[in-house]
Tab-separated table of C-alpha atoms and ligand atoms in Angstrom:
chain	number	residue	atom	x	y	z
A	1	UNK	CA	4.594	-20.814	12.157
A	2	UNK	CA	2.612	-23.760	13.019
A	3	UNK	CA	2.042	-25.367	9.342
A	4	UNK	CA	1.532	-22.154	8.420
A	5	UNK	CA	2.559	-21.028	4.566
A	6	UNK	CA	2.769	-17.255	3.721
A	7	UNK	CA	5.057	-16.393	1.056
A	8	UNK	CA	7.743	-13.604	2.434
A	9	UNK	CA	9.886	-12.222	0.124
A	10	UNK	CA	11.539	-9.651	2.132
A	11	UNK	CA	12.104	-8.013	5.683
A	12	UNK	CA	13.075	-4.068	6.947
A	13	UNK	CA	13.882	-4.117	10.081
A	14	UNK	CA	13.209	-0.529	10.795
A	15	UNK	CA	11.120	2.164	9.563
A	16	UNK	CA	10.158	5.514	11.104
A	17	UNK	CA	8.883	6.162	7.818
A	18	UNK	CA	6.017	3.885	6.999
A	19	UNK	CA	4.069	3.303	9.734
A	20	UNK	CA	2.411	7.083	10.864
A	21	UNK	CA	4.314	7.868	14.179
A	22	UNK	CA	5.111	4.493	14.967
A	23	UNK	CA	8.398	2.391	15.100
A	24	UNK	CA	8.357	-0.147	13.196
A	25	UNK	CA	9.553	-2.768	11.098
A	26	UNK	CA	8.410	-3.831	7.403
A	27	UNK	CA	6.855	-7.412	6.088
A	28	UNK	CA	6.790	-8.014	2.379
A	29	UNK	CA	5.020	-10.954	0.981
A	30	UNK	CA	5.475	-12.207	-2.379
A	31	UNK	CA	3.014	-12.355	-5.147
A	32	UNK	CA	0.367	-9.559	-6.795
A	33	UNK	CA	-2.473	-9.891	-8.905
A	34	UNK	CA	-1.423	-6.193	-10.545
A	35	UNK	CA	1.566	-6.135	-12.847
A	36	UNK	CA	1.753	-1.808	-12.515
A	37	UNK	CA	4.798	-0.716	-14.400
A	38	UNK	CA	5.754	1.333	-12.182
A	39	UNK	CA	6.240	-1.021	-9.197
A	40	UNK	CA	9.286	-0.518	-6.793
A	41	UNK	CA	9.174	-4.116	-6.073
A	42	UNK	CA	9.028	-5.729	-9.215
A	43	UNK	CA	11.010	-8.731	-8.004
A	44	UNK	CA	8.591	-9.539	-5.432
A	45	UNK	CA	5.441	-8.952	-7.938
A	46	UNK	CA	7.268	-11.244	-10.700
A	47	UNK	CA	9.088	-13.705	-8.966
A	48	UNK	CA	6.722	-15.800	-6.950
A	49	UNK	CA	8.315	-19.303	-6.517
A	50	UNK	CA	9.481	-20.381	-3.760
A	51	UNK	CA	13.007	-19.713	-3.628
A	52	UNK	CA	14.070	-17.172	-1.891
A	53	UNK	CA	11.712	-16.960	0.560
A	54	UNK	CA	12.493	-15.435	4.051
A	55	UNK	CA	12.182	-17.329	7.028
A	56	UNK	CA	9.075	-16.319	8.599
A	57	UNK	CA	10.580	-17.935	12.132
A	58	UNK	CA	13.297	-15.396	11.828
A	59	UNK	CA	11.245	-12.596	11.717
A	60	UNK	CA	9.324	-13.782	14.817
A	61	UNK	CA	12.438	-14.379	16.841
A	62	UNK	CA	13.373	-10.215	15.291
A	63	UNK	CA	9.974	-9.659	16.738
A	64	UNK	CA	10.273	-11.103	20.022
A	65	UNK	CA	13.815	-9.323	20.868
A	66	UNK	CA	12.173	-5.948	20.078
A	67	UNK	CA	8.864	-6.125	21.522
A	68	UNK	CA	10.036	-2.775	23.627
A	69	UNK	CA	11.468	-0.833	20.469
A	70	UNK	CA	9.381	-1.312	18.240
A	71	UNK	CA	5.459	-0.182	17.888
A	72	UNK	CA	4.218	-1.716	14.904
A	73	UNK	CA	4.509	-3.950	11.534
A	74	UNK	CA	3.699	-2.949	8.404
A	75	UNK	CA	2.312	-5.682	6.049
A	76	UNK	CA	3.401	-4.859	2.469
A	77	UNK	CA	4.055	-6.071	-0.807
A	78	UNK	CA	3.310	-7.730	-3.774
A	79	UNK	CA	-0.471	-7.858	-2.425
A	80	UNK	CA	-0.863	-9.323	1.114
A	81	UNK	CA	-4.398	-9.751	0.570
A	82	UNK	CA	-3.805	-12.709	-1.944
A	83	UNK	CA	-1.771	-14.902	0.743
A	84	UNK	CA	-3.867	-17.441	1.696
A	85	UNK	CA	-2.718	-17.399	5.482
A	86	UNK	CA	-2.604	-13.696	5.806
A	87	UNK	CA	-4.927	-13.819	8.659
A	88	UNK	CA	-2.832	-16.621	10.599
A	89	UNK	CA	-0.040	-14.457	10.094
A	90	UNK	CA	-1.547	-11.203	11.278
A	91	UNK	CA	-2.906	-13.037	14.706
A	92	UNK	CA	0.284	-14.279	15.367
A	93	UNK	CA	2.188	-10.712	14.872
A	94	UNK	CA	-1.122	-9.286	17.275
A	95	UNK	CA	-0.805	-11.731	19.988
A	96	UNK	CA	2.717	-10.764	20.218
A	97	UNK	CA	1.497	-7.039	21.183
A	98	UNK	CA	1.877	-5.104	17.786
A	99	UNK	CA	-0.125	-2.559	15.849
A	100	UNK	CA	-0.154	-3.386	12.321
A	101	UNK	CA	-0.273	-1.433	9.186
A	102	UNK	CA	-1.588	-2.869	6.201
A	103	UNK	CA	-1.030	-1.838	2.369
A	104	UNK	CA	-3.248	-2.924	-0.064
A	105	UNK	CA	-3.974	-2.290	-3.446
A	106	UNK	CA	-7.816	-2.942	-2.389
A	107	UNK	CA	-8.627	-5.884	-4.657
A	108	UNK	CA	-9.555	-8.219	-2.003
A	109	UNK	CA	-12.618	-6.539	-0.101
A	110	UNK	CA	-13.541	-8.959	1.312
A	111	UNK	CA	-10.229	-10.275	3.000
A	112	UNK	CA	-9.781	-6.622	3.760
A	113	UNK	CA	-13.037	-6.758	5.643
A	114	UNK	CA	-12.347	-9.327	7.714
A	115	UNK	CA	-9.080	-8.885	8.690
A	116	UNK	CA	-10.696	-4.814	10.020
A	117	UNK	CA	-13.814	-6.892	11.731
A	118	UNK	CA	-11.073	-9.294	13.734
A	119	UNK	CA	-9.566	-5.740	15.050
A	120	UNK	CA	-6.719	-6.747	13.426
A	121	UNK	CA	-5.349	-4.036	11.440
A	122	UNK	CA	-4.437	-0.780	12.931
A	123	UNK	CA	-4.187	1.144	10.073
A	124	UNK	CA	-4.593	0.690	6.363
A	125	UNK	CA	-2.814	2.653	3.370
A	126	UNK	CA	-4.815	1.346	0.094
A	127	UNK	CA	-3.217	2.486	-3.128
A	128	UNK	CA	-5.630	4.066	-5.804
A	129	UNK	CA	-3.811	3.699	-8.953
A	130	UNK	CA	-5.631	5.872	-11.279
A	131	UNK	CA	-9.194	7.428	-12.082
A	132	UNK	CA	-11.164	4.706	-13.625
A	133	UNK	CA	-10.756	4.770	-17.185
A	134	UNK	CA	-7.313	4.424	-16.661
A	135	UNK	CA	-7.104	2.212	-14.600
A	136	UNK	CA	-6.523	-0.749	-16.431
A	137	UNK	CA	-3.422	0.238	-18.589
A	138	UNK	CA	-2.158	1.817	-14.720
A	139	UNK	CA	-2.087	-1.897	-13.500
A	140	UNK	CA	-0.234	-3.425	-16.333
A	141	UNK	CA	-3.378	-4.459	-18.472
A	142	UNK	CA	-5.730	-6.817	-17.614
A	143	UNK	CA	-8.713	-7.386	-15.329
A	144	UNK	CA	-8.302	-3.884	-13.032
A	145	UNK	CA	-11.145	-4.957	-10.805
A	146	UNK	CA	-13.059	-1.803	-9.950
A	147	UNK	CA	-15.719	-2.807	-7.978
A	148	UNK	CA	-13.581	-4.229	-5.219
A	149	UNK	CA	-11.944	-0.884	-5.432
A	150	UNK	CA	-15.139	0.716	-4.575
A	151	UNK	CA	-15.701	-2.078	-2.510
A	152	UNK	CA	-12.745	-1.635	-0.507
A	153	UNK	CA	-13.245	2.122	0.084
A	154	UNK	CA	-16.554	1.748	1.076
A	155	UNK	CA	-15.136	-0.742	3.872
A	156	UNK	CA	-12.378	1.355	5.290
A	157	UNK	CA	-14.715	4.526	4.748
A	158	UNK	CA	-17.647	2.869	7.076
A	159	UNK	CA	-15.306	1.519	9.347
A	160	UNK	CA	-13.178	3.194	12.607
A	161	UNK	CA	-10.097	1.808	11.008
A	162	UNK	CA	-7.381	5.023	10.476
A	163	UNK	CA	-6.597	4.707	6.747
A	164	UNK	CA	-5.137	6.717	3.784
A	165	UNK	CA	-5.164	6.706	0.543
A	166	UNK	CA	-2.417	7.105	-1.630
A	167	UNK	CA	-1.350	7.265	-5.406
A	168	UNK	CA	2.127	6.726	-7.249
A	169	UNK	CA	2.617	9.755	-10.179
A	170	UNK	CA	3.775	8.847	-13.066
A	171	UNK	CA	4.216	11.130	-16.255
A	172	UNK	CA	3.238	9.237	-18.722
A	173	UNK	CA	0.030	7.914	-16.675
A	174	UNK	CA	-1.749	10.404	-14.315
A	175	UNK	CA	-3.229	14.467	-15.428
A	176	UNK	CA	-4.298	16.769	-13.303
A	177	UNK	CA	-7.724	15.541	-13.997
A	178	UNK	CA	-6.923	11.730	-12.895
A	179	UNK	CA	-6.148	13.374	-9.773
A	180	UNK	CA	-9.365	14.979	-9.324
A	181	UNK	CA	-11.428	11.799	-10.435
A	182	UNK	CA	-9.827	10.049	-7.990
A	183	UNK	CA	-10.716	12.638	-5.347
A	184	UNK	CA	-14.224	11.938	-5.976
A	185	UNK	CA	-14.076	8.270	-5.071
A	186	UNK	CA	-13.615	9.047	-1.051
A	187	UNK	CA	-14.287	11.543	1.469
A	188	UNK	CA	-12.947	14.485	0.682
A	189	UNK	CA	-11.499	14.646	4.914
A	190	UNK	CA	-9.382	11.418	3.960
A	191	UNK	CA	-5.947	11.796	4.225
A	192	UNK	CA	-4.905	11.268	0.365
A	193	UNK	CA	-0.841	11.444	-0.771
A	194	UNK	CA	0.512	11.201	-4.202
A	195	UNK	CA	3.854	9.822	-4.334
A	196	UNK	CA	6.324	10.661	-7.154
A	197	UNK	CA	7.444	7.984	-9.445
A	198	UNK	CA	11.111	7.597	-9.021
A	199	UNK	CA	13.232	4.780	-11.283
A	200	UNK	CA	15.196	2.410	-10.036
A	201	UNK	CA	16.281	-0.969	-10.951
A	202	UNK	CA	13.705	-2.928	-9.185
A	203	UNK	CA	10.809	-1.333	-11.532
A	204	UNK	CA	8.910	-3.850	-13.911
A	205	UNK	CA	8.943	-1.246	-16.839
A	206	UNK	CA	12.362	0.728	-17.525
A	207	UNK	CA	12.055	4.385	-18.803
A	208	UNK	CA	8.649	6.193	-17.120
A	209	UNK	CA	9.365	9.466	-15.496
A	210	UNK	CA	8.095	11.021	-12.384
A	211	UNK	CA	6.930	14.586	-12.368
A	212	UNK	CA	9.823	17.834	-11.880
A	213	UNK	CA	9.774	19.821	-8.382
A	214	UNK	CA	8.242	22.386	-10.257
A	215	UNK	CA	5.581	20.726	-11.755
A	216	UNK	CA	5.023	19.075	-8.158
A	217	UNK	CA	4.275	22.802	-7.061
A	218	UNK	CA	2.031	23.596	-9.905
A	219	UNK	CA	0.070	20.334	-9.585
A	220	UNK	CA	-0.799	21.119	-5.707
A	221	UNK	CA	-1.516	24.811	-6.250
A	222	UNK	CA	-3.978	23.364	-9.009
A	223	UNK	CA	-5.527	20.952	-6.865
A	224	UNK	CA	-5.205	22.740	-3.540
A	225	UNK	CA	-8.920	24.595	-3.050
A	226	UNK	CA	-10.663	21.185	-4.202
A	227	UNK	CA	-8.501	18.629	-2.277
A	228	UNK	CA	-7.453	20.485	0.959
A	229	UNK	CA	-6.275	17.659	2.496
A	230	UNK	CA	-3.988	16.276	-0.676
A	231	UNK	CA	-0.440	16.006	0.409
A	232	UNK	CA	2.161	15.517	-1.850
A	233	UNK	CA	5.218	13.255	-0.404
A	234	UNK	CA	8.358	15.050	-0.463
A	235	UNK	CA	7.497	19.065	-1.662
B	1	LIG	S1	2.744	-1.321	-7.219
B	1	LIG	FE1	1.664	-2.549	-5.685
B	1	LIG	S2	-0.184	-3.214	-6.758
B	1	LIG	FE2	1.235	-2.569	-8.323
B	1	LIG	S3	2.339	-4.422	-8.948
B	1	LIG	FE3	3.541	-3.428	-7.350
B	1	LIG	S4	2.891	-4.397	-5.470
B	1	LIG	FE4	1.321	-4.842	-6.996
């Protein structure tokens, strides 16, 4: 791309999934500044070197061929907001006539800003990972950076930019009262999924559980009159 670096460590060619009623295909770049246990993509969060990289030229020439299938790209990771040449990248995919989808874990307001005042993000799905005070042990310890989380809602919240929030249950990490905390930091009309935990062998901590079916249904009858818009994925 030009002289352009961006670290990809991975490429879905399709998803009807990802991207809300869109075709599209799936972009994940290496590298995050969280370590959350729970990650589905620990080998992209822990192993940043070069490598294994994909060929970005590749995924252009994908692009190119399927201009007239597909609608859109989603931009995932790791964190795409820590690659230096995100923007370059996200031109390039725009010039070629796609919407894009960004997720974030909203660390990087700032990025995130810019990237929504160059029109070029079509939609943005920013994780929450947990009300405040847990935030930090949610992320894998550390710096959990919570004003750029506020930051970062504030931006997509003032801005036209469709967006969701979304948050990954774990067990041993998120109460019915976590979930309501983290109600309070957006507009109560935002779209706002919780995602079941689920193991597999890509996570960076072995043996956390994700909630039964029937605790699923007990959770949204319990949060159902204060969130009305809370949808859990999959029940
Ligand atoms: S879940 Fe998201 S924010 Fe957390 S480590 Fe994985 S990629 Fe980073």
């Amino acid at each position: 791309m030009g002289g352009v670096i961006i670290k990809i460590g991975g490429f879905q060619k399709v998803t009807l999934l990802d991207f809300p009623s869109k075709v599209a295909c799936i972009v994940f770049t290496k590298g995050c500044n969280y370590k959350c246990p729970y990650c589905q993509n620990g080998s992209l969060v822990l192993n940043t070197s070069d490598g294994d990289l994909v060929d970005l030229e590749e995924i252009f020439s994908y692009l190119e061929k399927r201009k007239k299938v597909l609608d859109g790209v989603c931009i995932s990771g790791g964190e795409p907001l820590i690659q230096k040449n995100i923007k370059e990248l996200l031109i390039k995919i725009k010039k070629m006539g796609f919407l894009i989808k960004l997720d974030t874990n909203g660390t990087n307001p700032l990025v995130l800003e810019e990237l929504i005042n160059l029109g070029l993000v079509d939609y943005v799905a920013m994780d929450i990972k947990n009300s405040f005070s847990k935030y930090s042990i949610t992320v894998g310890g550390g710096n959990p950076f919570l004003d750029n989380i506020k930051k970062s809602i504030e931006i997509l919240e003032k801005n036209n930019v469709p967006h969701e929030f979304r948050t990954t249950i774990v067990k041993e990490l998120h109460t019915v009262n976590d979930i309501l905390e983290i109600g309070k930091l957006f507009c109560p009309k935002t779209k706002y999924y919780l995602q079941n935990y689920e193991e597999s062998d890509n996570v960076i901590e072995k043996g956390l559980h994700g909630f039964s079916y029937l605790e699923l249904e007990k959770l949204k009858n319990n949060l159902k009159e204060v969130m009305p818009n809370l949808i859990i994925r999959g029940i």
